[in-house]
Amino acid sequence: MKTFWSIILLAVMSLQLFGCAAQEAQTTQTDEITLSALGTVDFMRDVQPMAVSAQDPSAQHAQAAADFAVSLLQNSYSGENCILSPYSVYMALAMTANGADAQTLEQMQNVLGMSADELNDYLYTLSSRAGEEILCANSIWFRHNTSFAPKADFLQTNASYYGAGAYGADFDAKTLEDINAWVSEHTNGRIEKLLDKIDPMAVMYLLNALTFDADWEKEYFSTSVSDGIFHAASGEQTVSMMHSTENRYLQDALATGFMKDYMGGRYSYVALLPNEGVSMADYLASLSGEGLLSTIANASQENVIASMPQCKLEYKTELSEILSAMGMSDAFSNAADFSRLSNSELKLGKVVHQTYLSVNPKGTQAGAATSVEIMYKGIPLMQKSVTLDRPFVMGIYDNVNGCFIFLGAVNSVA
C-alpha cells in the first residue's frame, strides 16, 4: 500500500473557504463564561453591533482564501504532520488587520488576498451562511488599568463582523486561566491549553476557536474496518483502515484522490495521495489555490474504492516567522503600524495555532484555535524593567529594623 496522506486543511473544511457559523452571528454577546479573574471585565456585554449585510462572495474571494490556505500549508510543512485550520488563522488575522494601517495593513492585505473591508464582508457572509456542523467564536482580551487602551472603532468593527466579545483583564495567572478556559469551552474541550503564558509585554490577544462535528453520509460498519499498514516516513504503523466505495474521483498531474460526503452533503472529506515517487514536499510545492479548487470542481463522477486510516491527531505551532516569510514582516517588527487599534506603539508577537482532528467510522470531530498576540514595540516609558542577567548585588533586608540579614555580590549563578 502506498503511503496515504490526507491534506487535512482540505479534508475537514472541504474548501468551502471557509464556512464558520458564529455562535451569535448577530450580536456581540457571544460568550457566557465564568471569569475566574476578579479584574476581568466584559466591555461588550451591553454594546449592540452595527447592522451588517451579508454579500455574495465572488470567485476571486474564494481563490484568495484558497491561495492563503495553500501558502500557509506550504510554508508550515517541515516533514512531519501538519494539521492546519486555515480558516481559524484567516479569521484571527482578519480581526487583527482591522487595527493595522499604512504599509503594515498593505502587507497583511496582500498575504490575506483582499482588503480589510472585503475580508470583513467575506467572512461575515461565510459565518452567517455556514452549516450547523461548524461552530465558531471570537474574542479580544486586553490589558486594562494601564496606559494601553484599544480604540472603540476597532472593538466595534470586530464585534459587528465577527461577534467578538472584548474583555479587559489584569493579564495575570488568572487571566491566562480564563483565556484557556474560553478556548476549551469553544472547542468542546479539544484544546485545553492554547497559551502557556502571558508575555509581560503583551497588551492584547485576539482569539478564534472553532469546532467541526459531522457524521458520514455513509457510515462505516464493523465489516468495513480492518487492520492495515500505514507506511509513514518513520516506518510502518499498524492502523484501522476504513473501506468504502465513493463516487467522486480526484486527479491532478501528481496525485489521485477522492471526496467523501458528510451527512447532508454540505461538507466533504477531501483526500489526495501523491503518486509513487512524488514526495510530500514536492507535491505541496506544486499546489496553488486555483489549481486545488479546479481539481475539486472537476472531480469525475465515477466509483472509486477508497481506504483511509482511522486516526486522532493533534498539532500545535507558532506562526510568526511563517507569516513574516509569507509577506507581512512589518507587523512583527518595530516598523509595525497598528494605529487603528490603539495610540500605543504596538507590533505582533506570537501567533499560536493548535488543532485537533479525529477521523473514525462514525464521522469527524475537529477543533482549532488561533491566538494573535499584540505587544508593545519596546518597554513603555512608564514601565520600568530590571533583568538580573549579569552580575548583581543582592540582599535580604529587614524593613522594620532597617538592617540587612544577607548582603552579597553575585557574579555567577551556575
mmCIF file of C-alpha atoms in Angstrom:
data_model
loop_
_atom_site.group_PDB
_atom_site.id
_atom_site.type_symbol
_atom_site.label_atom_id
_atom_site.label_comp_id
_atom_site.label_asym_id
_atom_site.label_seq_id
_atom_site.Cartn_x
_atom_site.Cartn_y
_atom_site.Cartn_z
ATOM 1 C CA MET A 1 0.000 0.000 0.000
ATOM 2 C CA LYS A 2 1.279 3.407 -0.891
ATOM 3 C CA THR A 3 1.759 5.993 1.796
ATOM 4 C CA PHE A 4 -1.616 7.593 2.440
ATOM 5 C CA TRP A 5 -1.722 11.259 3.267
ATOM 6 C CA SER A 6 -4.865 13.292 3.695
ATOM 7 C CA ILE A 7 -4.383 17.022 3.381
ATOM 8 C CA ILE A 8 -6.359 17.865 6.439
ATOM 9 C CA LEU A 9 -6.937 21.537 5.804
ATOM 10 C CA LEU A 10 -8.845 20.499 2.713
ATOM 11 C CA ALA A 11 -10.414 17.429 4.192
ATOM 12 C CA VAL A 12 -12.259 18.980 7.058
ATOM 13 C CA MET A 13 -13.201 22.298 5.527
ATOM 14 C CA SER A 14 -13.818 20.920 2.002
ATOM 15 C CA LEU A 15 -12.563 24.244 0.704
ATOM 16 C CA GLN A 16 -15.979 25.806 1.138
ATOM 17 C CA LEU A 17 -13.444 28.520 2.039
ATOM 18 C CA PHE A 18 -14.310 28.955 4.687
ATOM 19 C CA GLY A 19 -17.714 28.280 6.282
ATOM 20 C CA CYS A 20 -17.863 29.003 10.012
ATOM 21 C CA ALA A 21 -21.042 29.635 11.948
ATOM 22 C CA ALA A 22 -20.519 32.256 14.598
ATOM 23 C CA GLN A 23 -22.335 31.157 17.713
ATOM 24 C CA GLU A 24 -24.045 34.541 17.917
ATOM 25 C CA ALA A 25 -23.539 35.962 14.451
ATOM 26 C CA GLN A 26 -25.853 38.929 15.020
ATOM 27 C CA THR A 27 -24.698 40.067 18.450
ATOM 28 C CA THR A 28 -21.579 40.788 20.401
ATOM 29 C CA GLN A 29 -22.855 38.778 23.353
ATOM 30 C CA THR A 30 -21.125 35.636 22.158
ATOM 31 C CA ASP A 31 -19.873 34.290 25.453
ATOM 32 C CA GLU A 32 -21.359 33.416 28.798
ATOM 33 C CA ILE A 33 -18.229 32.300 30.606
ATOM 34 C CA THR A 34 -17.255 32.127 34.225
ATOM 35 C CA LEU A 35 -14.382 34.542 34.737
ATOM 36 C CA SER A 36 -12.001 33.425 37.470
ATOM 37 C CA ALA A 37 -10.112 36.728 37.476
ATOM 38 C CA LEU A 38 -11.959 39.328 39.514
ATOM 39 C CA GLY A 39 -10.232 42.001 37.441
ATOM 40 C CA THR A 40 -11.655 40.708 34.154
ATOM 41 C CA VAL A 41 -14.452 42.860 32.727
ATOM 42 C CA ASP A 42 -16.667 42.157 29.692
ATOM 43 C CA PHE A 43 -16.598 45.518 27.918
ATOM 44 C CA MET A 44 -19.025 44.492 25.156
ATOM 45 C CA ARG A 45 -21.839 42.963 27.192
ATOM 46 C CA ASP A 46 -24.191 45.903 26.690
ATOM 47 C CA VAL A 47 -22.864 47.087 23.320
ATOM 48 C CA GLN A 48 -25.007 46.377 20.278
ATOM 49 C CA PRO A 49 -23.277 45.638 16.952
ATOM 50 C CA MET A 50 -23.823 47.728 13.867
ATOM 51 C CA ALA A 51 -26.123 46.292 11.222
ATOM 52 C CA VAL A 52 -24.116 44.335 8.653
ATOM 53 C CA SER A 53 -25.438 42.929 5.374
ATOM 54 C CA ALA A 54 -24.098 39.670 4.003
ATOM 55 C CA GLN A 55 -22.680 39.987 0.486
ATOM 56 C CA ASP A 56 -22.421 37.203 -2.054
ATOM 57 C CA PRO A 57 -18.764 36.098 -2.126
ATOM 58 C CA SER A 58 -17.098 36.118 -5.513
ATOM 59 C CA ALA A 59 -14.898 33.507 -7.174
ATOM 60 C CA GLN A 60 -11.976 35.876 -6.614
ATOM 61 C CA HIS A 61 -12.627 35.839 -2.865
ATOM 62 C CA ALA A 62 -12.760 32.046 -2.814
ATOM 63 C CA GLN A 63 -9.494 31.837 -4.731
ATOM 64 C CA ALA A 64 -7.819 34.346 -2.406
ATOM 65 C CA ALA A 65 -8.825 32.229 0.582
ATOM 66 C CA ALA A 66 -7.605 29.085 -1.178
ATOM 67 C CA ASP A 67 -4.300 30.749 -2.047
ATOM 68 C CA PHE A 68 -3.798 31.667 1.607
ATOM 69 C CA ALA A 69 -4.668 28.132 2.753
ATOM 70 C CA VAL A 70 -2.214 26.513 0.355
ATOM 71 C CA SER A 71 0.551 29.023 1.074
ATOM 72 C CA LEU A 72 0.123 28.537 4.826
ATOM 73 C CA LEU A 73 0.473 24.769 4.413
ATOM 74 C CA GLN A 74 3.451 25.075 2.080
ATOM 75 C CA ASN A 75 5.285 27.360 4.473
ATOM 76 C CA SER A 76 4.354 25.341 7.574
ATOM 77 C CA TYR A 77 5.185 21.838 6.355
ATOM 78 C CA SER A 78 8.538 20.560 7.643
ATOM 79 C CA GLY A 79 8.356 16.827 7.026
ATOM 80 C CA GLU A 80 6.127 15.951 9.981
ATOM 81 C CA ASN A 81 2.346 16.011 10.379
ATOM 82 C CA CYS A 82 0.986 19.467 9.660
ATOM 83 C CA ILE A 83 -2.698 19.795 10.548
ATOM 84 C CA LEU A 84 -3.988 23.318 9.953
ATOM 85 C CA SER A 85 -7.279 25.162 10.052
ATOM 86 C CA PRO A 86 -6.578 27.986 7.608
ATOM 87 C CA TYR A 87 -9.998 29.414 8.378
ATOM 88 C CA SER A 88 -9.163 29.879 12.063
ATOM 89 C CA VAL A 89 -5.881 31.626 11.229
ATOM 90 C CA TYR A 90 -7.584 33.673 8.499
ATOM 91 C CA MET A 91 -10.261 34.973 10.830
ATOM 92 C CA ALA A 92 -7.841 35.840 13.654
ATOM 93 C CA LEU A 93 -5.626 37.759 11.226
ATOM 94 C CA ALA A 94 -8.616 39.481 9.622
ATOM 95 C CA MET A 95 -9.678 40.805 13.030
ATOM 96 C CA THR A 96 -6.101 41.960 13.599
ATOM 97 C CA ALA A 97 -5.990 43.714 10.219
ATOM 98 C CA ASN A 98 -8.815 45.972 11.379
ATOM 99 C CA GLY A 99 -6.254 47.635 13.644
ATOM 100 C CA ALA A 100 -3.446 47.903 11.085
ATOM 101 C CA ASP A 101 -2.652 50.870 8.863
ATOM 102 C CA ALA A 102 -0.249 52.075 6.150
ATOM 103 C CA GLN A 103 2.341 49.537 4.921
ATOM 104 C CA THR A 104 1.548 47.099 7.730
ATOM 105 C CA LEU A 105 -2.048 46.904 6.533
ATOM 106 C CA GLU A 106 -0.967 46.699 2.898
ATOM 107 C CA GLN A 107 1.294 43.720 3.626
ATOM 108 C CA MET A 108 -1.405 41.939 5.620
ATOM 109 C CA GLN A 109 -3.936 42.505 2.852
ATOM 110 C CA ASN A 110 -1.501 41.110 0.277
ATOM 111 C CA VAL A 111 -0.966 37.963 2.353
ATOM 112 C CA LEU A 112 -4.684 37.516 3.034
ATOM 113 C CA GLY A 113 -5.582 38.241 -0.577
ATOM 114 C CA MET A 114 -8.124 41.027 -0.150
ATOM 115 C CA SER A 115 -8.682 44.342 1.593
ATOM 116 C CA ALA A 116 -9.664 44.537 5.255
ATOM 117 C CA ASP A 117 -13.160 45.691 4.272
ATOM 118 C CA GLU A 118 -13.514 42.817 1.820
ATOM 119 C CA LEU A 119 -12.300 40.391 4.486
ATOM 120 C CA ASN A 120 -14.919 41.657 6.912
ATOM 121 C CA ASP A 121 -17.724 41.285 4.369
ATOM 122 C CA TYR A 122 -16.488 37.923 3.092
ATOM 123 C CA LEU A 123 -16.002 36.297 6.484
ATOM 124 C CA TYR A 124 -19.254 37.700 7.843
ATOM 125 C CA THR A 125 -21.095 36.221 4.870
ATOM 126 C CA LEU A 126 -19.487 32.818 5.310
ATOM 127 C CA SER A 127 -20.236 32.855 9.029
ATOM 128 C CA SER A 128 -23.877 33.746 8.538
ATOM 129 C CA ARG A 129 -24.387 31.043 5.900
ATOM 130 C CA ALA A 130 -22.358 28.176 7.333
ATOM 131 C CA GLY A 131 -23.833 24.804 8.187
ATOM 132 C CA GLU A 132 -24.588 23.630 11.702
ATOM 133 C CA GLU A 133 -21.586 21.298 11.588
ATOM 134 C CA ILE A 134 -19.263 24.220 12.342
ATOM 135 C CA LEU A 135 -19.434 26.415 15.436
ATOM 136 C CA CYS A 136 -17.116 29.354 15.785
ATOM 137 C CA ALA A 137 -16.365 32.063 18.345
ATOM 138 C CA ASN A 138 -14.081 35.086 18.560
ATOM 139 C CA SER A 139 -12.922 37.247 21.440
ATOM 140 C CA ILE A 140 -10.491 40.038 22.260
ATOM 141 C CA TRP A 141 -8.633 40.193 25.571
ATOM 142 C CA PHE A 142 -6.689 43.302 26.526
ATOM 143 C CA ARG A 143 -4.657 44.568 29.462
ATOM 144 C CA HIS A 144 -6.670 47.208 31.301
ATOM 145 C CA ASN A 145 -5.974 49.581 34.184
ATOM 146 C CA THR A 146 -2.802 50.654 32.337
ATOM 147 C CA SER A 147 -1.898 53.342 29.820
ATOM 148 C CA PHE A 148 -2.959 50.987 26.996
ATOM 149 C CA ALA A 149 -6.451 51.453 25.574
ATOM 150 C CA PRO A 150 -7.958 49.896 22.430
ATOM 151 C CA LYS A 151 -9.870 52.210 20.124
ATOM 152 C CA ALA A 152 -13.653 51.946 20.209
ATOM 153 C CA ASP A 153 -13.946 51.651 16.408
ATOM 154 C CA PHE A 154 -11.601 48.654 16.419
ATOM 155 C CA LEU A 155 -13.676 46.844 19.042
ATOM 156 C CA GLN A 156 -16.944 47.816 17.350
ATOM 157 C CA THR A 157 -15.879 46.578 13.909
ATOM 158 C CA ASN A 158 -14.787 43.207 15.263
ATOM 159 C CA ALA A 159 -17.968 42.948 17.317
ATOM 160 C CA SER A 160 -20.169 43.691 14.305
ATOM 161 C CA TYR A 161 -18.462 41.425 11.779
ATOM 162 C CA TYR A 162 -17.044 38.678 13.990
ATOM 163 C CA GLY A 163 -19.233 38.689 17.095
ATOM 164 C CA ALA A 164 -16.086 39.260 19.144
ATOM 165 C CA GLY A 165 -16.520 39.963 22.830
ATOM 166 C CA ALA A 166 -13.914 42.219 24.462
ATOM 167 C CA TYR A 167 -12.521 41.513 27.908
ATOM 168 C CA GLY A 168 -10.327 43.860 29.912
ATOM 169 C CA ALA A 169 -8.136 41.891 32.316
ATOM 170 C CA ASP A 170 -5.105 42.102 34.587
ATOM 171 C CA PHE A 171 -3.070 39.724 32.386
ATOM 172 C CA ASP A 172 -2.000 37.678 35.383
ATOM 173 C CA ALA A 173 -2.177 33.933 36.050
ATOM 174 C CA LYS A 174 -5.948 34.105 36.452
ATOM 175 C CA THR A 175 -6.323 35.836 33.094
ATOM 176 C CA LEU A 176 -4.293 33.056 31.482
ATOM 177 C CA GLU A 177 -6.655 30.576 33.108
ATOM 178 C CA ASP A 178 -9.677 32.457 31.750
ATOM 179 C CA ILE A 179 -8.300 32.650 28.212
ATOM 180 C CA ASN A 180 -7.544 28.936 28.109
ATOM 181 C CA ALA A 181 -10.950 28.169 29.644
ATOM 182 C CA TRP A 182 -12.617 30.243 26.913
ATOM 183 C CA VAL A 183 -10.746 28.313 24.224
ATOM 184 C CA SER A 184 -11.545 24.976 25.854
ATOM 185 C CA GLU A 185 -15.237 25.841 26.089
ATOM 186 C CA HIS A 186 -15.443 26.846 22.432
ATOM 187 C CA THR A 187 -13.584 23.753 21.216
ATOM 188 C CA ASN A 188 -15.607 21.320 23.346
ATOM 189 C CA GLY A 189 -12.542 20.596 25.444
ATOM 190 C CA ARG A 190 -10.476 19.536 22.449
ATOM 191 C CA ILE A 191 -7.926 22.306 23.026
ATOM 192 C CA GLU A 192 -7.447 22.872 26.731
ATOM 193 C CA LYS A 193 -4.261 24.945 26.864
ATOM 194 C CA LEU A 194 -3.641 27.157 23.862
ATOM 195 C CA LEU A 195 -1.416 29.621 25.725
ATOM 196 C CA ASP A 196 1.397 28.588 28.056
ATOM 197 C CA LYS A 197 1.989 32.060 29.451
ATOM 198 C CA ILE A 198 1.152 35.733 29.024
ATOM 199 C CA ASP A 199 4.120 37.760 27.847
ATOM 200 C CA PRO A 200 4.901 40.726 30.141
ATOM 201 C CA MET A 201 4.947 42.964 27.052
ATOM 202 C CA ALA A 202 1.597 41.711 25.712
ATOM 203 C CA VAL A 203 -1.364 44.070 25.797
ATOM 204 C CA MET A 204 -3.910 42.136 23.734
ATOM 205 C CA TYR A 205 -4.818 38.666 22.464
ATOM 206 C CA LEU A 206 -7.224 38.170 19.559
ATOM 207 C CA LEU A 207 -8.699 34.679 19.670
ATOM 208 C CA ASN A 208 -10.604 32.420 17.318
ATOM 209 C CA ALA A 209 -11.906 28.994 18.292
ATOM 210 C CA LEU A 210 -13.974 26.566 16.259
ATOM 211 C CA THR A 211 -15.325 23.040 16.201
ATOM 212 C CA PHE A 212 -16.371 20.770 13.355
ATOM 213 C CA ASP A 213 -18.653 17.800 14.081
ATOM 214 C CA ALA A 214 -20.196 15.754 11.291
ATOM 215 C CA ASP A 215 -21.295 12.183 10.662
ATOM 216 C CA TRP A 216 -20.579 10.466 7.369
ATOM 217 C CA GLU A 217 -23.364 10.328 4.805
ATOM 218 C CA LYS A 218 -22.456 6.644 4.521
ATOM 219 C CA GLU A 219 -21.228 5.404 7.899
ATOM 220 C CA TYR A 220 -18.635 2.639 8.134
ATOM 221 C CA PHE A 221 -19.830 -0.612 9.690
ATOM 222 C CA SER A 222 -17.576 -3.044 11.523
ATOM 223 C CA THR A 223 -17.330 -5.187 8.396
ATOM 224 C CA SER A 224 -15.854 -2.190 6.557
ATOM 225 C CA VAL A 225 -12.987 -1.718 9.013
ATOM 226 C CA SER A 226 -9.897 -3.915 9.116
ATOM 227 C CA ASP A 227 -6.303 -3.803 10.289
ATOM 228 C CA GLY A 228 -3.885 -2.330 7.807
ATOM 229 C CA ILE A 229 -0.429 -0.834 7.436
ATOM 230 C CA PHE A 230 0.298 2.882 7.113
ATOM 231 C CA HIS A 231 3.696 3.476 5.536
ATOM 232 C CA ALA A 232 4.917 6.517 7.468
ATOM 233 C CA ALA A 233 8.281 8.125 6.836
ATOM 234 C CA SER A 234 9.423 6.786 10.210
ATOM 235 C CA GLY A 235 8.361 3.230 9.438
ATOM 236 C CA GLU A 236 5.297 1.023 9.175
ATOM 237 C CA GLN A 237 2.373 1.619 11.530
ATOM 238 C CA THR A 238 -0.496 -0.766 12.233
ATOM 239 C CA VAL A 239 -3.795 1.095 11.879
ATOM 240 C CA SER A 240 -7.513 0.513 11.437
ATOM 241 C CA MET A 241 -8.309 1.076 7.771
ATOM 242 C CA MET A 242 -11.830 2.136 6.780
ATOM 243 C CA HIS A 243 -13.010 0.905 3.371
ATOM 244 C CA SER A 244 -15.805 2.260 1.177
ATOM 245 C CA THR A 245 -16.828 2.946 -2.390
ATOM 246 C CA GLU A 246 -17.121 6.646 -3.168
ATOM 247 C CA ASN A 247 -18.415 8.293 -6.325
ATOM 248 C CA ARG A 248 -16.141 11.293 -6.812
ATOM 249 C CA TYR A 249 -12.627 10.666 -8.039
ATOM 250 C CA LEU A 250 -9.920 13.334 -7.953
ATOM 251 C CA GLN A 251 -6.834 13.553 -10.126
ATOM 252 C CA ASP A 252 -4.212 16.152 -10.907
ATOM 253 C CA ALA A 253 -0.784 15.873 -12.523
ATOM 254 C CA LEU A 254 0.885 14.464 -9.401
ATOM 255 C CA ALA A 255 -1.829 12.857 -7.268
ATOM 256 C CA THR A 256 -5.094 10.933 -7.148
ATOM 257 C CA GLY A 257 -7.788 11.072 -4.512
ATOM 258 C CA PHE A 258 -11.458 11.062 -3.618
ATOM 259 C CA MET A 259 -14.202 13.013 -1.876
ATOM 260 C CA LYS A 260 -16.451 11.531 0.799
ATOM 261 C CA ASP A 261 -19.572 13.410 1.894
ATOM 262 C CA TYR A 262 -20.688 14.147 5.403
ATOM 263 C CA MET A 263 -24.388 13.962 6.268
ATOM 264 C CA GLY A 264 -26.390 16.409 4.187
ATOM 265 C CA GLY A 265 -23.649 16.881 1.579
ATOM 266 C CA ARG A 266 -22.683 20.416 2.658
ATOM 267 C CA TYR A 267 -19.165 19.348 3.633
ATOM 268 C CA SER A 268 -16.880 16.683 2.231
ATOM 269 C CA TYR A 269 -13.696 14.977 3.284
ATOM 270 C CA VAL A 270 -11.108 15.513 0.558
ATOM 271 C CA ALA A 271 -8.030 13.302 0.309
ATOM 272 C CA LEU A 272 -5.172 13.467 -2.198
ATOM 273 C CA LEU A 273 -2.458 10.829 -2.446
ATOM 274 C CA PRO A 274 0.782 11.861 -4.206
ATOM 275 C CA ASN A 275 1.810 9.463 -6.950
ATOM 276 C CA GLU A 276 4.513 6.885 -6.277
ATOM 277 C CA GLY A 277 7.890 8.610 -6.405
ATOM 278 C CA VAL A 278 6.462 12.060 -5.637
ATOM 279 C CA SER A 279 7.493 13.317 -2.201
ATOM 280 C CA MET A 280 5.083 15.233 0.007
ATOM 281 C CA ALA A 281 7.353 18.294 -0.162
ATOM 282 C CA ASP A 282 7.395 18.204 -3.979
ATOM 283 C CA TYR A 283 3.648 17.723 -4.173
ATOM 284 C CA LEU A 284 2.898 20.594 -1.818
ATOM 285 C CA ALA A 285 5.277 22.821 -3.783
ATOM 286 C CA SER A 286 3.243 22.093 -6.928
ATOM 287 C CA LEU A 287 -0.048 23.225 -5.414
ATOM 288 C CA SER A 288 -1.830 26.518 -5.910
ATOM 289 C CA GLY A 289 -5.166 27.707 -4.644
ATOM 290 C CA GLU A 290 -6.548 27.966 -8.163
ATOM 291 C CA GLY A 291 -5.287 24.515 -9.097
ATOM 292 C CA LEU A 292 -6.682 22.908 -5.982
ATOM 293 C CA LEU A 293 -10.107 24.453 -6.465
ATOM 294 C CA SER A 294 -10.027 23.282 -10.076
ATOM 295 C CA THR A 295 -9.167 19.715 -9.050
ATOM 296 C CA ILE A 296 -12.153 19.626 -6.708
ATOM 297 C CA ALA A 297 -14.512 21.317 -9.173
ATOM 298 C CA ASN A 298 -13.513 18.808 -11.865
ATOM 299 C CA ALA A 299 -13.973 15.683 -9.748
ATOM 300 C CA SER A 300 -15.160 12.892 -12.020
ATOM 301 C CA GLN A 301 -18.404 11.131 -11.181
ATOM 302 C CA GLU A 302 -17.160 7.570 -11.049
ATOM 303 C CA ASN A 303 -16.833 4.891 -8.434
ATOM 304 C CA VAL A 304 -13.555 4.683 -6.552
ATOM 305 C CA ILE A 305 -12.612 2.124 -3.917
ATOM 306 C CA ALA A 306 -11.382 4.279 -1.047
ATOM 307 C CA SER A 307 -9.448 3.170 2.015
ATOM 308 C CA MET A 308 -8.295 5.568 4.710
ATOM 309 C CA PRO A 309 -6.878 5.224 8.212
ATOM 310 C CA GLN A 310 -8.813 5.895 11.361
ATOM 311 C CA CYS A 311 -6.781 8.498 13.229
ATOM 312 C CA LYS A 312 -6.723 11.003 16.049
ATOM 313 C CA LEU A 313 -4.221 13.820 15.505
ATOM 314 C CA GLU A 314 -3.138 16.923 17.411
ATOM 315 C CA TYR A 315 -0.904 19.727 16.211
ATOM 316 C CA LYS A 316 0.418 22.982 17.647
ATOM 317 C CA THR A 317 2.630 25.595 16.041
ATOM 318 C CA GLU A 318 3.761 29.215 16.304
ATOM 319 C CA LEU A 319 3.303 31.098 13.043
ATOM 320 C CA SER A 320 5.074 34.456 13.420
ATOM 321 C CA GLU A 321 8.126 33.506 11.335
ATOM 322 C CA ILE A 322 5.956 31.754 8.761
ATOM 323 C CA LEU A 323 3.633 34.731 8.341
ATOM 324 C CA SER A 324 6.630 37.055 8.101
ATOM 325 C CA ALA A 325 8.059 34.872 5.332
ATOM 326 C CA MET A 326 4.693 34.959 3.563
ATOM 327 C CA GLY A 327 4.990 38.738 3.283
ATOM 328 C CA MET A 328 3.693 40.502 6.407
ATOM 329 C CA SER A 329 7.028 41.054 8.160
ATOM 330 C CA ASP A 330 6.361 44.675 9.167
ATOM 331 C CA ALA A 331 3.598 43.577 11.528
ATOM 332 C CA PHE A 332 6.132 41.713 13.694
ATOM 333 C CA SER A 333 8.778 44.455 13.720
ATOM 334 C CA ASN A 334 9.223 47.950 15.102
ATOM 335 C CA ALA A 335 8.032 49.192 11.700
ATOM 336 C CA ALA A 336 4.525 47.970 12.561
ATOM 337 C CA ASP A 337 1.643 50.427 12.350
ATOM 338 C CA PHE A 338 -1.382 49.437 14.429
ATOM 339 C CA SER A 339 -2.629 52.982 14.881
ATOM 340 C CA ARG A 340 -6.213 51.938 14.082
ATOM 341 C CA LEU A 341 -6.089 49.627 17.112
ATOM 342 C CA SER A 342 -4.590 51.954 19.727
ATOM 343 C CA ASN A 343 -2.489 55.073 20.146
ATOM 344 C CA SER A 344 0.218 52.908 21.768
ATOM 345 C CA GLU A 345 3.251 51.750 19.765
ATOM 346 C CA LEU A 346 2.401 48.116 19.029
ATOM 347 C CA LYS A 347 3.511 45.120 16.986
ATOM 348 C CA LEU A 348 2.507 41.474 16.708
ATOM 349 C CA GLY A 349 4.130 38.906 18.970
ATOM 350 C CA LYS A 350 3.389 35.190 18.805
ATOM 351 C CA VAL A 351 0.658 33.715 16.624
ATOM 352 C CA VAL A 352 -0.196 30.385 18.236
ATOM 353 C CA HIS A 353 -2.281 27.857 16.303
ATOM 354 C CA GLN A 354 -3.497 24.493 17.582
ATOM 355 C CA THR A 355 -5.703 21.807 16.052
ATOM 356 C CA TYR A 356 -7.356 18.515 16.950
ATOM 357 C CA LEU A 357 -8.754 16.010 14.461
ATOM 358 C CA SER A 358 -10.449 12.640 14.898
ATOM 359 C CA VAL A 359 -11.466 10.664 11.804
ATOM 360 C CA ASN A 360 -13.378 7.489 12.657
ATOM 361 C CA PRO A 361 -16.122 5.172 11.338
ATOM 362 C CA LYS A 362 -18.887 7.473 12.590
ATOM 363 C CA GLY A 363 -17.553 10.733 11.159
ATOM 364 C CA THR A 364 -15.148 13.528 12.033
ATOM 365 C CA GLN A 365 -14.717 15.628 15.156
ATOM 366 C CA ALA A 366 -12.278 18.522 14.997
ATOM 367 C CA GLY A 367 -11.285 21.656 16.830
ATOM 368 C CA ALA A 368 -8.979 24.585 16.145
ATOM 369 C CA ALA A 369 -7.872 27.748 17.890
ATOM 370 C CA THR A 370 -5.654 30.683 16.977
ATOM 371 C CA SER A 371 -4.243 33.429 19.178
ATOM 372 C CA VAL A 372 -2.693 36.641 17.836
ATOM 373 C CA GLU A 373 -0.592 38.404 20.455
ATOM 374 C CA ILE A 374 -0.336 42.209 20.362
ATOM 375 C CA MET A 375 2.577 43.659 22.304
ATOM 376 C CA TYR A 376 4.495 46.865 22.894
ATOM 377 C CA LYS A 377 7.315 47.544 20.439
ATOM 378 C CA GLY A 378 9.550 48.391 23.371
ATOM 379 C CA ILE A 379 9.273 48.887 27.084
ATOM 380 C CA PRO A 380 6.633 51.563 27.769
ATOM 381 C CA LEU A 381 8.004 54.836 29.106
ATOM 382 C CA MET A 382 6.046 54.498 32.341
ATOM 383 C CA GLN A 383 7.051 50.872 32.919
ATOM 384 C CA LYS A 384 10.448 50.177 34.476
ATOM 385 C CA SER A 385 12.226 46.867 33.929
ATOM 386 C CA VAL A 386 15.185 45.174 35.622
ATOM 387 C CA THR A 387 16.524 41.831 34.385
ATOM 388 C CA LEU A 388 19.205 40.199 36.532
ATOM 389 C CA ASP A 389 21.067 38.555 33.661
ATOM 390 C CA ARG A 390 24.573 39.764 34.600
ATOM 391 C CA PRO A 391 26.469 40.211 37.924
ATOM 392 C CA PHE A 392 24.378 41.993 40.549
ATOM 393 C CA VAL A 393 24.197 42.916 44.235
ATOM 394 C CA MET A 394 21.590 41.137 46.327
ATOM 395 C CA GLY A 395 20.412 41.353 49.879
ATOM 396 C CA ILE A 396 17.681 40.341 52.310
ATOM 397 C CA TYR A 397 16.529 43.436 54.151
ATOM 398 C CA ASP A 398 14.617 43.902 57.394
ATOM 399 C CA ASN A 399 12.104 46.643 56.575
ATOM 400 C CA VAL A 400 11.204 47.211 60.246
ATOM 401 C CA ASN A 401 14.646 47.395 61.777
ATOM 402 C CA GLY A 402 16.453 48.758 58.748
ATOM 403 C CA CYS A 403 19.208 46.156 58.590
ATOM 404 C CA PHE A 404 20.457 43.580 56.104
ATOM 405 C CA ILE A 405 20.148 39.936 57.054
ATOM 406 C CA PHE A 406 22.091 38.957 53.923
ATOM 407 C CA LEU A 407 24.109 41.127 51.533
ATOM 408 C CA GLY A 408 26.298 39.948 48.694
ATOM 409 C CA ALA A 409 27.608 40.274 45.157
ATOM 410 C CA VAL A 410 26.561 37.606 42.644
ATOM 411 C CA ASN A 411 28.956 37.058 39.744
ATOM 412 C CA SER A 412 27.798 33.580 38.742
ATOM 413 C CA VAL A 413 24.657 31.537 39.319
ATOM 414 C CA ALA A 414 25.929 28.266 37.864
#
